[in-house]
Structures are given as C-alpha cells and as structure tokens.
Amino acid sequence: MSPGSARAIRGVDHEGTGAPARPPSVERPPWRPAPAPALVTAGLLLAAVVLPLLRQQGVPSWRSVWAEDGFLLYQDATGPSPLGSLFHGYAGYLVLPPRLLALPTRWLPVEALPWYLAVVAAVVTAVLAALVFRWTRTWISSPTVRLALATLVVLMPAAGLENTGTLTNTIWAFSAVVPWALLSREQGRADVAARGAVCFAAATGSPLGLVFVPLALLVWWRRRDVASALVSVAYGAGVALQLAVMAFTETKVNALAPQRPMSDIVDLLGVRIFTLYLVGPDRATSLWQDHGTVVGVLAAVVVLGLFALVWRGAPQRAQQVGLLFLAYAIGTFTVLIVGRGTQPFRWGPFNMSAHMRYSVATTLLLASAFAVLVAPAGARAAARPVARVGRAVLVGHLAVLVVACFAVDAHRSVGPEWRVHVADAAARCEGRPPDHVELVLQDAQPFWAVRIPCRELRP
C-alpha cells in the first residue's frame, strides 16, 4: 500500500492537505441533522430484525431449519459435550460464533428450534447493521448513505438465498463488517469492545475473516492508540485460534480435487462481483446464461468506470480508502473461489447461483467503496456536483436492488415445516423406549436430518 494509503488510514484533513484530521465531534458537517430520537432508532432496529425474516417465500424461515443449523449446531449443542464441541472444526475450519449462539437450544423445546435459530440470526445481522451505521460516521458525511449501507447488511440481494434466518451463515455478515470495525474511529469503551468482538467473531467464524490481517496491522501501525491496539489484540487472538483449529481439522467437504479452470474464474469474477452488484443475483445469473462471459466483462467495465468517475476529485483520504475497499471487494471473492476451487459450482451443470454467500462480503465492500467517495467527510468535498449526483445514484440503486430482490425461494421454502417432521418422528416413537433415537428430517428430501431421542419428541 502506498504512503498515501497509510496517511488515509491515520487520518488527514478533509481536503487531503496532510494536516491532522479534526476530532470527530468537530468533523460533523453543519448540515447533518440531530441524532434520531430513540423511538425512530428502535423502529429501525425492529425493522432490521423483522424484514429479513419475511424474505423467504413458501415455508417461512422461522418454521424451517437450515442445513448446518440442525444437523451440526443443534446436534452438537444437545450432545454429550456441548462446550467441547465449540472448538470442533467443520469443513476444515472453526465456526465458533454460530456454535456459541446455538448453545441455548439445548434447553429449548424441539418445536421452538426454528424460531430461535431464525430470530437470533436476524438479531445478529441487525446489530451488525447498526454498528456499520455508527462506525461509518467519521468517514461518510451523509446519514442517508450510511443508512443505505446498514440496510444492505440485513437485506442485500446476495444474502437472501442462504443467509435468511440462518444462524450458521452469520459468519459471512461478520466478515463483511470487519473493515469498518478496524477503520472506525470510535474509541469509547463500548465501541472498542464491539469492534474487538466483531473482529474476533469474524476471525473465528471462517477463514475469510483472516484476509483483513494486513488492514489490521496497517491501522494499528499508523494510529498507535490504545483503541486500535485492543481491537488488534482481539482480532489477533481470533486469528490464532482459527489457524490452530484449521491446522488440526481434516477437510472432507470436497471429495474431488479442486478445479480452477480460467474460464470459470473469469465468469465468476465478472458475474458474481460486478453483475450481481448491478442487477442482483437472479438477473445476473439469467443474463450470464443468455449471453455468457461478455455480461461479466461489460458489468466490470461499467462498475469500474463509475468508480473512476467519482474517484476523480475526491479528497485524498476518500480516494485511498475507496481503493482499499475496491481491492478487498475483488480480493475476498477471489480468495474464496481460488481457495475452494470452482468444483462447488459444478455439481451438475455449471451453476452461477450456487454458494451465493460467497458474495455477501464482496457486495458490502463494493458499496462501501462508492460510499466513501460520493459522501466524503468535509463540506466542500461532499458538495461536488459529481458527489451529489453520486449519492443519489448510490442510494437509489441500492434501494431498488433491495426492493426488487427482497423475496427469495430457498431450498427449504418447499417444506414441509419443521413441526411436521417432528410430528412424524414422534409418531414413530410410539412403543419405543425414551432413549431410542429417531431421525428428524429438515427438508423435503432426506438429505439433512437431526438425531433426537424419543423422550424429547413425545408430547
């Protein structure tokens, strides 16, 4: 990273002159409205919890159980060693945050399981959205743009298919928010604790959480303050724990050797980063099916061209941080598909819509890259005609995407509901001893299932 990037992380004046940045309390532009009343804040948080739960069509998310939420998290939480299972690897890595959040299912009635899993997952993403709104305030001058980013955390199109009411896949939301946790200048005790907790959760949730180590080191090195040191220590502890588990966990997910054909990688980069960001996952997939590689290439030209347009004339700090977010948006997805290979997209015909969770962090990072450029801190910079138009386009585009891609049909949309599977298993328990174990299916097809003793299934 260039010296300019380092100065951007440390903080420069609003117009990029190199003078020390003013404190956050002074940096607030004069047109910023007063803080929202508590009632409005509570309403937004409630909406951030409720709206994601309504996305899944057919059988609602709170009446169905996602794959790993059942057979992995619930099974281990109700097993003989729930605390010991916290540090068991899965798919070759540690998934500590979902395992911790799943521990209370040990004391829940079986019928209440989908309610708990869906609601807790929605609450987690709502809290992360609120933190993004808060942590961006010294970097992004427009509250509307900050609200658009926060909305993207809970309702982004890429999160609908596999992250709706899903406790396991909260790991992707944690990873997406890490850059803002590191870059935040909030130094109160609660903020520092929350920043450290998010970084620790991301690092112990998946290997993707490790890709921000260079950013964490740069922030700590340039700022040298207590808050950055504490956040870095928390992040470093999570990284060390993840690496330790990965070193002793055997990966059994991909039975075949990973494949990395260049044509697949080019298509995935173009469609799953740029086209998806422009038009949403369903439309991006259909365009690719109809027109092939050219769709991703054209989308990349459009997105990068718009980025270059708003980048010119922006303050130096905004330029450097915008480039940082853009690089990470492309880099995180590249790490995923190169590390795992393209084989997961080839169970049958090449499937561009598979593993949509891979694009969650990428989408938020790309939107953040535009946000810091069209709404930079500083009155003169934010008043540029390009910035004013850019803010309207960014907020309008994200709003249209969120609304158009709100409803999703996941594989668990078809049912039957979890209570039906439980009732079927309970019926099979008639005449069986209490310790007899029955398989409770999670989906219409007997692919995911949970082993539950009859004593837990009987009314």
Short mmCIF file of N, CA, C and O in Angstrom, two decimals, residues 297-385:
data_model
loop_
_atom_site.label_atom_id
_atom_site.label_comp_id
_atom_site.label_asym_id
_atom_site.label_seq_id
_atom_site.Cartn_x
_atom_site.Cartn_y
_atom_site.Cartn_z
N VAL A 297 -17.88 -9.09 -18.27
CA VAL A 297 -16.91 -8.11 -18.74
C VAL A 297 -17.54 -6.72 -18.82
O VAL A 297 -16.97 -5.72 -18.36
N LEU A 298 -18.73 -6.63 -19.41
CA LEU A 298 -19.41 -5.34 -19.52
C LEU A 298 -19.76 -4.78 -18.14
O LEU A 298 -19.63 -3.58 -17.91
N ALA A 299 -20.21 -5.64 -17.24
CA ALA A 299 -20.53 -5.17 -15.89
C ALA A 299 -19.30 -4.64 -15.19
O ALA A 299 -19.35 -3.60 -14.50
N ALA A 300 -18.16 -5.31 -15.36
CA ALA A 300 -16.92 -4.82 -14.75
C ALA A 300 -16.52 -3.47 -15.32
O ALA A 300 -16.09 -2.57 -14.57
N VAL A 301 -16.69 -3.30 -16.63
CA VAL A 301 -16.37 -2.00 -17.25
C VAL A 301 -17.26 -0.91 -16.69
O VAL A 301 -16.80 0.21 -16.38
N VAL A 302 -18.56 -1.19 -16.53
CA VAL A 302 -19.49 -0.19 -16.02
C VAL A 302 -19.15 0.18 -14.58
O VAL A 302 -19.05 1.36 -14.23
N VAL A 303 -18.98 -0.82 -13.72
CA VAL A 303 -18.72 -0.55 -12.31
C VAL A 303 -17.39 0.18 -12.11
O VAL A 303 -17.31 1.18 -11.39
N LEU A 304 -16.34 -0.31 -12.77
CA LEU A 304 -15.03 0.33 -12.61
C LEU A 304 -15.01 1.71 -13.25
O LEU A 304 -14.33 2.62 -12.75
N GLY A 305 -15.76 1.90 -14.34
CA GLY A 305 -15.85 3.22 -14.95
C GLY A 305 -16.54 4.21 -14.03
O GLY A 305 -16.10 5.36 -13.89
N LEU A 306 -17.63 3.80 -13.40
CA LEU A 306 -18.32 4.67 -12.45
C LEU A 306 -17.43 4.98 -11.25
O LEU A 306 -17.41 6.10 -10.73
N PHE A 307 -16.69 3.97 -10.81
CA PHE A 307 -15.77 4.18 -9.68
C PHE A 307 -14.73 5.24 -10.05
O PHE A 307 -14.43 6.14 -9.25
N ALA A 308 -14.15 5.13 -11.25
CA ALA A 308 -13.15 6.10 -11.68
C ALA A 308 -13.75 7.50 -11.78
O ALA A 308 -13.09 8.51 -11.46
N LEU A 309 -15.02 7.60 -12.19
CA LEU A 309 -15.67 8.90 -12.32
C LEU A 309 -15.82 9.60 -10.98
O LEU A 309 -15.51 10.79 -10.86
N VAL A 310 -16.29 8.89 -9.97
CA VAL A 310 -16.47 9.52 -8.66
C VAL A 310 -15.16 9.62 -7.89
O VAL A 310 -15.05 10.40 -6.93
N TRP A 311 -14.18 8.82 -8.30
CA TRP A 311 -12.87 8.87 -7.62
C TRP A 311 -12.13 10.16 -7.94
O TRP A 311 -11.49 10.74 -7.06
N ARG A 312 -12.25 10.63 -9.17
CA ARG A 312 -11.56 11.86 -9.57
C ARG A 312 -12.11 13.05 -8.79
O ARG A 312 -13.32 13.27 -8.73
N GLY A 313 -11.21 13.80 -8.20
CA GLY A 313 -11.61 14.99 -7.47
C GLY A 313 -12.02 14.75 -6.04
O GLY A 313 -12.26 15.72 -5.30
N ALA A 314 -12.13 13.50 -5.62
CA ALA A 314 -12.46 13.22 -4.22
C ALA A 314 -11.25 13.52 -3.34
O ALA A 314 -10.10 13.56 -3.82
N PRO A 315 -11.45 13.78 -2.04
CA PRO A 315 -10.31 14.01 -1.14
C PRO A 315 -9.36 12.81 -1.14
O PRO A 315 -9.78 11.68 -1.41
N GLN A 316 -8.13 13.08 -0.83
CA GLN A 316 -7.13 12.03 -0.88
C GLN A 316 -7.49 10.87 0.05
O GLN A 316 -7.33 9.70 -0.30
N ARG A 317 -7.98 11.21 1.24
CA ARG A 317 -8.34 10.15 2.18
C ARG A 317 -9.44 9.27 1.60
O ARG A 317 -9.37 8.04 1.67
N ALA A 318 -10.46 9.88 1.02
CA ALA A 318 -11.54 9.10 0.42
C ALA A 318 -11.04 8.27 -0.75
O ALA A 318 -11.48 7.12 -0.94
N GLN A 319 -10.15 8.83 -1.55
CA GLN A 319 -9.61 8.07 -2.69
C GLN A 319 -8.88 6.82 -2.22
O GLN A 319 -9.08 5.72 -2.77
N GLN A 320 -8.04 6.97 -1.22
CA GLN A 320 -7.25 5.84 -0.75
C GLN A 320 -8.13 4.76 -0.10
O GLN A 320 -7.96 3.57 -0.36
N VAL A 321 -9.08 5.19 0.72
CA VAL A 321 -9.94 4.21 1.38
C VAL A 321 -10.89 3.57 0.37
O VAL A 321 -11.20 2.38 0.46
N GLY A 322 -11.35 4.34 -0.63
CA GLY A 322 -12.19 3.77 -1.67
C GLY A 322 -11.45 2.68 -2.45
O GLY A 322 -12.01 1.62 -2.74
N LEU A 323 -10.20 2.95 -2.79
CA LEU A 323 -9.40 1.93 -3.48
C LEU A 323 -9.19 0.70 -2.60
O LEU A 323 -9.18 -0.44 -3.09
N LEU A 324 -9.01 0.93 -1.31
CA LEU A 324 -8.82 -0.18 -0.38
C LEU A 324 -10.06 -1.08 -0.37
O LEU A 324 -9.96 -2.31 -0.45
N PHE A 325 -11.25 -0.47 -0.28
CA PHE A 325 -12.48 -1.25 -0.29
C PHE A 325 -12.66 -1.98 -1.63
O PHE A 325 -13.10 -3.13 -1.65
N LEU A 326 -12.35 -1.31 -2.72
CA LEU A 326 -12.48 -1.95 -4.04
C LEU A 326 -11.56 -3.15 -4.14
O LEU A 326 -11.97 -4.23 -4.63
N ALA A 327 -10.32 -3.00 -3.69
CA ALA A 327 -9.37 -4.11 -3.75
C ALA A 327 -9.84 -5.28 -2.91
O ALA A 327 -9.75 -6.45 -3.32
N TYR A 328 -10.37 -5.00 -1.73
CA TYR A 328 -10.86 -6.07 -0.87
C TYR A 328 -12.13 -6.70 -1.43
O TYR A 328 -12.38 -7.89 -1.25
N ALA A 329 -12.98 -5.91 -2.10
CA ALA A 329 -14.19 -6.47 -2.70
C ALA A 329 -13.84 -7.54 -3.72
O ALA A 329 -14.46 -8.61 -3.77
N ILE A 330 -12.85 -7.24 -4.54
CA ILE A 330 -12.42 -8.22 -5.55
C ILE A 330 -11.60 -9.33 -4.91
O ILE A 330 -11.75 -10.52 -5.23
N GLY A 331 -10.75 -8.96 -3.97
CA GLY A 331 -9.84 -9.93 -3.37
C GLY A 331 -10.53 -10.98 -2.53
O GLY A 331 -10.16 -12.17 -2.58
N THR A 332 -11.55 -10.60 -1.74
CA THR A 332 -12.21 -11.59 -0.88
C THR A 332 -12.88 -12.68 -1.70
O THR A 332 -12.76 -13.87 -1.38
N PHE A 333 -13.56 -12.30 -2.78
CA PHE A 333 -14.22 -13.30 -3.61
C PHE A 333 -13.20 -14.16 -4.34
O PHE A 333 -13.36 -15.37 -4.49
N THR A 334 -12.12 -13.53 -4.79
CA THR A 334 -11.07 -14.28 -5.49
C THR A 334 -10.45 -15.32 -4.57
O THR A 334 -10.20 -16.47 -4.98
N VAL A 335 -10.20 -14.94 -3.33
CA VAL A 335 -9.63 -15.88 -2.36
C VAL A 335 -10.56 -17.08 -2.18
O VAL A 335 -10.11 -18.24 -2.11
N LEU A 336 -11.88 -16.83 -2.12
CA LEU A 336 -12.82 -17.91 -1.91
C LEU A 336 -12.85 -18.90 -3.07
O LEU A 336 -12.77 -20.12 -2.87
N ILE A 337 -12.94 -18.38 -4.30
CA ILE A 337 -13.08 -19.30 -5.43
C ILE A 337 -11.76 -19.95 -5.81
O ILE A 337 -11.75 -21.08 -6.30
N VAL A 338 -10.65 -19.28 -5.58
CA VAL A 338 -9.36 -19.91 -5.86
C VAL A 338 -9.02 -20.91 -4.75
O VAL A 338 -8.52 -22.00 -5.01
N GLY A 339 -9.31 -20.54 -3.50
CA GLY A 339 -9.01 -21.44 -2.39
C GLY A 339 -9.85 -22.70 -2.42
O GLY A 339 -9.33 -23.81 -2.24
N ARG A 340 -11.15 -22.56 -2.63
CA ARG A 340 -12.04 -23.72 -2.67
C ARG A 340 -12.07 -24.38 -4.04
O ARG A 340 -12.53 -25.51 -4.18
N GLY A 341 -11.64 -23.66 -5.06
CA GLY A 341 -11.77 -24.17 -6.42
C GLY A 341 -13.17 -23.93 -6.94
O GLY A 341 -14.08 -23.54 -6.21
N THR A 342 -13.37 -24.16 -8.22
CA THR A 342 -14.69 -23.95 -8.82
C THR A 342 -15.53 -25.22 -8.81
O THR A 342 -16.64 -25.21 -9.32
N GLN A 343 -15.01 -26.30 -8.23
CA GLN A 343 -15.76 -27.55 -8.18
C GLN A 343 -17.13 -27.40 -7.51
O GLN A 343 -18.11 -28.00 -7.97
N PRO A 344 -17.27 -26.63 -6.40
CA PRO A 344 -18.60 -26.49 -5.79
C PRO A 344 -19.65 -25.93 -6.73
O PRO A 344 -20.85 -26.11 -6.49
N PHE A 345 -19.24 -25.23 -7.77
CA PHE A 345 -20.19 -24.69 -8.74
C PHE A 345 -20.49 -25.68 -9.86
O PHE A 345 -21.21 -25.34 -10.79
N ARG A 346 -19.92 -26.88 -9.78
CA ARG A 346 -20.05 -27.84 -10.89
C ARG A 346 -20.63 -29.17 -10.44
O ARG A 346 -20.28 -30.21 -10.96
N TRP A 347 -21.52 -29.14 -9.47
CA TRP A 347 -22.26 -30.36 -9.16
C TRP A 347 -23.40 -30.45 -10.17
O TRP A 347 -24.49 -29.94 -9.95
N GLY A 348 -23.10 -31.05 -11.33
CA GLY A 348 -24.01 -31.00 -12.47
C GLY A 348 -23.54 -29.88 -13.39
O GLY A 348 -22.34 -29.57 -13.44
N PRO A 349 -24.42 -29.22 -14.12
CA PRO A 349 -24.03 -28.09 -14.97
C PRO A 349 -23.46 -26.94 -14.13
O PRO A 349 -23.80 -26.78 -12.95
N PHE A 350 -22.61 -26.16 -14.75
CA PHE A 350 -22.00 -25.03 -14.04
C PHE A 350 -23.11 -24.12 -13.52
O PHE A 350 -23.96 -23.64 -14.28
N ASN A 351 -23.12 -23.87 -12.24
CA ASN A 351 -24.23 -23.17 -11.57
C ASN A 351 -23.76 -21.85 -11.01
O ASN A 351 -23.11 -21.81 -9.96
N MET A 352 -24.09 -20.76 -11.69
CA MET A 352 -23.63 -19.45 -11.25
C MET A 352 -24.31 -18.99 -9.96
O MET A 352 -23.79 -18.15 -9.25
N SER A 353 -25.47 -19.53 -9.64
CA SER A 353 -26.20 -19.10 -8.45
C SER A 353 -25.82 -19.88 -7.19
O SER A 353 -26.32 -19.58 -6.11
N ALA A 354 -24.93 -20.86 -7.32
CA ALA A 354 -24.52 -21.65 -6.16
C ALA A 354 -23.64 -20.82 -5.23
O ALA A 354 -22.97 -19.88 -5.65
N HIS A 355 -23.67 -21.18 -3.95
CA HIS A 355 -22.81 -20.54 -2.94
C HIS A 355 -22.94 -19.02 -2.99
O HIS A 355 -21.93 -18.30 -3.02
N MET A 356 -24.16 -18.52 -2.97
CA MET A 356 -24.37 -17.08 -3.03
C MET A 356 -23.78 -16.37 -1.81
O MET A 356 -23.48 -15.18 -1.86
N ARG A 357 -23.59 -17.10 -0.71
CA ARG A 357 -23.00 -16.49 0.48
C ARG A 357 -21.59 -15.97 0.20
O ARG A 357 -21.09 -15.10 0.92
N TYR A 358 -20.91 -16.52 -0.82
CA TYR A 358 -19.57 -16.05 -1.15
C TYR A 358 -19.56 -14.57 -1.54
O TYR A 358 -18.52 -13.90 -1.45
N SER A 359 -20.70 -14.05 -1.99
CA SER A 359 -20.76 -12.68 -2.49
C SER A 359 -21.24 -11.67 -1.45
O SER A 359 -21.37 -10.49 -1.76
N VAL A 360 -21.50 -12.11 -0.22
CA VAL A 360 -22.02 -11.20 0.80
C VAL A 360 -21.00 -10.13 1.16
O VAL A 360 -21.29 -8.92 1.12
N ALA A 361 -19.79 -10.53 1.53
CA ALA A 361 -18.77 -9.54 1.88
C ALA A 361 -18.42 -8.67 0.69
O ALA A 361 -18.25 -7.45 0.82
N THR A 362 -18.31 -9.29 -0.49
CA THR A 362 -17.97 -8.54 -1.69
C THR A 362 -18.95 -7.40 -1.96
O THR A 362 -18.56 -6.29 -2.29
N THR A 363 -20.26 -7.68 -1.82
CA THR A 363 -21.27 -6.67 -2.10
C THR A 363 -21.16 -5.49 -1.16
O THR A 363 -21.22 -4.32 -1.59
N LEU A 364 -21.02 -5.74 0.13
CA LEU A 364 -20.92 -4.63 1.09
C LEU A 364 -19.64 -3.84 0.88
O LEU A 364 -19.62 -2.61 0.98
N LEU A 365 -18.53 -4.52 0.59
CA LEU A 365 -17.26 -3.84 0.37
C LEU A 365 -17.33 -2.95 -0.87
O LEU A 365 -16.81 -1.83 -0.88
N LEU A 366 -17.96 -3.43 -1.94
CA LEU A 366 -18.06 -2.65 -3.15
C LEU A 366 -18.94 -1.42 -2.93
O LEU A 366 -18.61 -0.31 -3.38
N ALA A 367 -20.05 -1.59 -2.24
CA ALA A 367 -20.91 -0.44 -1.91
C ALA A 367 -20.17 0.55 -1.02
O ALA A 367 -20.31 1.77 -1.18
N SER A 368 -19.36 0.06 -0.10
CA SER A 368 -18.59 0.94 0.78
C SER A 368 -17.56 1.74 0.00
O SER A 368 -17.29 2.91 0.31
N ALA A 369 -16.97 1.12 -1.03
CA ALA A 369 -16.00 1.83 -1.86
C ALA A 369 -16.64 3.05 -2.52
O ALA A 369 -16.05 4.14 -2.57
N PHE A 370 -17.86 2.90 -3.02
CA PHE A 370 -18.57 4.03 -3.62
C PHE A 370 -19.00 5.03 -2.55
O PHE A 370 -18.97 6.25 -2.77
N ALA A 371 -19.43 4.54 -1.39
CA ALA A 371 -19.97 5.42 -0.36
C ALA A 371 -18.94 6.43 0.14
O ALA A 371 -19.25 7.61 0.33
N VAL A 372 -17.69 5.99 0.35
CA VAL A 372 -16.69 6.91 0.87
C VAL A 372 -16.29 7.96 -0.17
O VAL A 372 -15.75 9.01 0.18
N LEU A 373 -16.55 7.69 -1.44
CA LEU A 373 -16.20 8.64 -2.50
C LEU A 373 -17.31 9.65 -2.76
O LEU A 373 -17.04 10.82 -3.02
N VAL A 374 -18.58 9.22 -2.70
CA VAL A 374 -19.68 10.14 -3.01
C VAL A 374 -20.14 10.91 -1.79
O VAL A 374 -20.84 11.92 -1.93
N ALA A 375 -19.76 10.48 -0.59
CA ALA A 375 -20.15 11.20 0.62
C ALA A 375 -18.97 11.33 1.57
O ALA A 375 -19.05 10.92 2.73
N PRO A 376 -17.86 11.90 1.10
CA PRO A 376 -16.67 12.01 1.96
C PRO A 376 -16.89 13.02 3.08
O PRO A 376 -17.74 13.91 2.98
N ALA A 377 -16.13 12.87 4.14
CA ALA A 377 -16.19 13.85 5.23
C ALA A 377 -15.66 15.18 4.73
O ALA A 377 -14.64 15.25 4.05
N GLY A 378 -16.34 16.25 5.04
CA GLY A 378 -15.92 17.58 4.60
C GLY A 378 -16.96 18.22 3.70
O GLY A 378 -17.42 17.59 2.74
N ALA A 379 -17.35 19.43 4.01
CA ALA A 379 -18.43 20.10 3.29
C ALA A 379 -18.09 20.33 1.82
O ALA A 379 -18.90 20.06 0.94
N ARG A 380 -16.89 20.85 1.56
CA ARG A 380 -16.55 21.18 0.16
C ARG A 380 -16.47 19.93 -0.70
O ARG A 380 -16.94 19.91 -1.84
N ALA A 381 -15.88 18.86 -0.17
CA ALA A 381 -15.75 17.64 -0.95
C ALA A 381 -17.11 17.01 -1.22
O ALA A 381 -17.38 16.53 -2.32
N ALA A 382 -17.98 17.02 -0.22
CA ALA A 382 -19.29 16.40 -0.39
C ALA A 382 -20.21 17.22 -1.28
O ALA A 382 -21.20 16.70 -1.80
N ALA A 383 -19.89 18.51 -1.46
CA ALA A 383 -20.74 19.37 -2.27
C ALA A 383 -20.41 19.33 -3.75
O ALA A 383 -21.08 19.99 -4.56
N ARG A 384 -19.38 18.60 -4.14
CA ARG A 384 -19.05 18.50 -5.56
C ARG A 384 -20.25 17.98 -6.34
O ARG A 384 -20.97 17.10 -5.88
N PRO A 385 -20.49 18.49 -7.56
CA PRO A 385 -21.63 18.00 -8.35
C PRO A 385 -21.60 16.49 -8.56
O PRO A 385 -22.63 15.82 -8.47
#
